[in-house]
Structures are given as structure tokens and as C-alpha cells.
Amino acid sequence: MIKRVQAWLGRKDGQQPVEISPDNIPRHVAIIMDGNGRWAKSRGLPRIVGHQNGMKAVKRATIAANDLGVEFLTMYAFSTENWKRPKDEVDFLMKLPVEFLALELDELIEKNVQVRVMGDADALPAHTRKAMEEAVARTQDNTGLVLNFALNYGARKEIEDCMRSMGEDIRAGVLSPEEITSELIDSRLLSGGLPDPDLLIRTSGEMRLSNFMLWQVAYSELWFTDIYWPEFDKTHLLQAVAEYQRRSRRYGGLK
Ligand code: FPP
């Protein structure tokens, strides 16, 4: 059964219908939210205004994914490399999850959303860690969309930590090299328990992975758009899902 969804396909394309099949919704969508700074610059605004508007797009994407029946939504909010930015910008980015949760947590709870976080929490400022921990605790029994924030996350560090833990277990004699499988690695990554992303979206025209979920995106469908993250709304998610549904996923096999 094909459900016809009317949506704007970007400002230049005018209004065109998007065909979305409810039978083939990606279970896990991961998003590299890029272009906040350029969005702000193109309007003569400070970069932090771009991030502030990026936060509003997080809300729109969450609601749209939830409405569409996506089960897991992972958002790349801060990478292990983003500490290299000026302190003022880092401080602002660390306040955004606090602000977002203060504004939106009640509605997320109402919508049965479960908040998760993956990344090195120990290095986060106390206010950021506390807000995230509270959101995770208050939503842990929710059974709807899993909204997973990658915060102080880097895939190479994630893989390095996973390998170190296996090395330590081998040294302690509780793991043998033969027992190392893809499943074991999956379970020891920060995303443990989540299925691999089916669809990876990156905004702002950049076409790279930037140290995001390098193990998990092995067979993800990639969708890139030129729009900047603060412009992202439901129609862009629908466009991405429509394109996802046109792809033939073969996992190295034949159709
Ligand atoms: C990349 O754009 C974006 C980031 C490094 C930060 C992403 C964060 C948000 C969208 C807000 C997060 C909100 C919550 C609720 C956690 P950029 O600044 O690198 O853009 P540029 O490449 O144009 O400079």
C-alpha cells in the first residue's frame, strides 16, 4: 500500500507529491547536522544563532521522525573534535542540550520518546551531563521513538575503547580471540542495543562521515542535501525517506 504524502520538495522544486510506503520506513535514521555556522553567516548573524536555530530543527526532525514511525533517531550533536572550536562556541553548544530539554522534555515524554546519549559523558560540563542524565532517567521506560544524542562522540574513540576492553578481557582470561565476532563488537560499542542506521542524512552539501558511526554505517543508505541544518524540516525527512525507498539494498549480494 502506497500512502501519498503531499509535501514541499524544497523551495526551488515547487510542490510535488512524495510517495512514502508505510511498509518500508527506515528503522534507524542517523543525522549529521551540518551548516549551522554557514546558515548564520549567510544572514550576517553570529554562528551561535545558527546553532540556536539548529536546535529548533532538532525538534522538527524528532516530531517528523516520530510521526513517520521511525524507531531510532541518532543526532550528531557534538563530536570529540568539536572541542577545537573557540571556547565561547563550545560553551554555547554545551548549553543547547540543557535548553532543549528544559523546553521540550515534557512534550517528548508526552509523545513516549526515550532519550539516550552516546559519547564520553565524563568530559561534559556538569550542567550538560546532569540535564542529559535526567532526561535519560525520566524517559527510560518510554517505548516510542528512541532519540539518541551523539554528544562528545567520535567513532574512532568508540572503536579504540571497544578494542581496549576486549584486549583487557583477553588478558584477564575471560575472553578468547575466537570469541570476537561482529555481534560482540556491536554490543560493546556505544550504540550497543541499537540496530545499525538504515539511513544516514548529512546536510550542508558536505559529503563525508566526519568520524560518525564508522562501524555502524557499513551498509547504511547515504542521503546528502545542500540545505543547511537550521532549514531542515519534515519535507526534507520525507524526501530522504522517499529516496531511501527507491534504493535497492543488497548488502553485497544480488537482488
Ligand atoms: C555543525 O555545523 C553543527 C554542530 C557542530 C553542532 C550541531 C548542534 C546542533 C544542531 C544543536 C544541537 C541541539 C541539541 C538539542 C543537542 P557547523 O557549526 O560546523 O556549521 P558550519 O560548517 O557551517 O560552520
mmCIF file of C-alpha atoms in Angstrom, residues 34 56 64 79 97-98 117 126 128 156 170 178 186 204-205 210-212 244-245:
data_model
loop_
_atom_site.group_PDB
_atom_site.id
_atom_site.type_symbol
_atom_site.label_atom_id
_atom_site.label_comp_id
_atom_site.label_asym_id
_atom_site.label_seq_id
_atom_site.Cartn_x
_atom_site.Cartn_y
_atom_site.Cartn_z
ATOM 1 C CA ASP A 34 25.876 20.405 9.434
ATOM 2 C CA LYS A 56 14.763 24.148 16.603
ATOM 3 C CA ALA A 64 8.648 14.273 11.936
ATOM 4 C CA SER A 79 31.971 15.422 18.147
ATOM 5 C CA PRO A 97 21.045 20.266 25.264
ATOM 6 C CA VAL A 98 20.171 21.860 28.616
ATOM 7 C CA VAL A 117 23.019 9.667 24.804
ATOM 8 C CA ALA A 126 28.324 19.231 34.871
ATOM 9 C CA THR A 128 25.143 19.328 30.373
ATOM 10 C CA ARG A 156 37.490 6.143 16.321
ATOM 11 C CA ILE A 170 41.668 -11.483 26.825
ATOM 12 C CA GLU A 178 37.959 -16.754 18.704
ATOM 13 C CA ASP A 186 28.280 -4.327 18.194
ATOM 14 C CA SER A 204 25.022 21.430 4.056
ATOM 15 C CA GLY A 205 26.423 19.826 0.917
ATOM 16 C CA SER A 210 33.386 13.081 9.958
ATOM 17 C CA ASN A 211 34.120 10.251 12.398
ATOM 18 C CA PHE A 212 30.434 9.369 12.828
ATOM 19 C CA TYR A 244 15.678 5.554 0.627
ATOM 20 C CA GLN A 245 12.637 3.626 -0.548
#
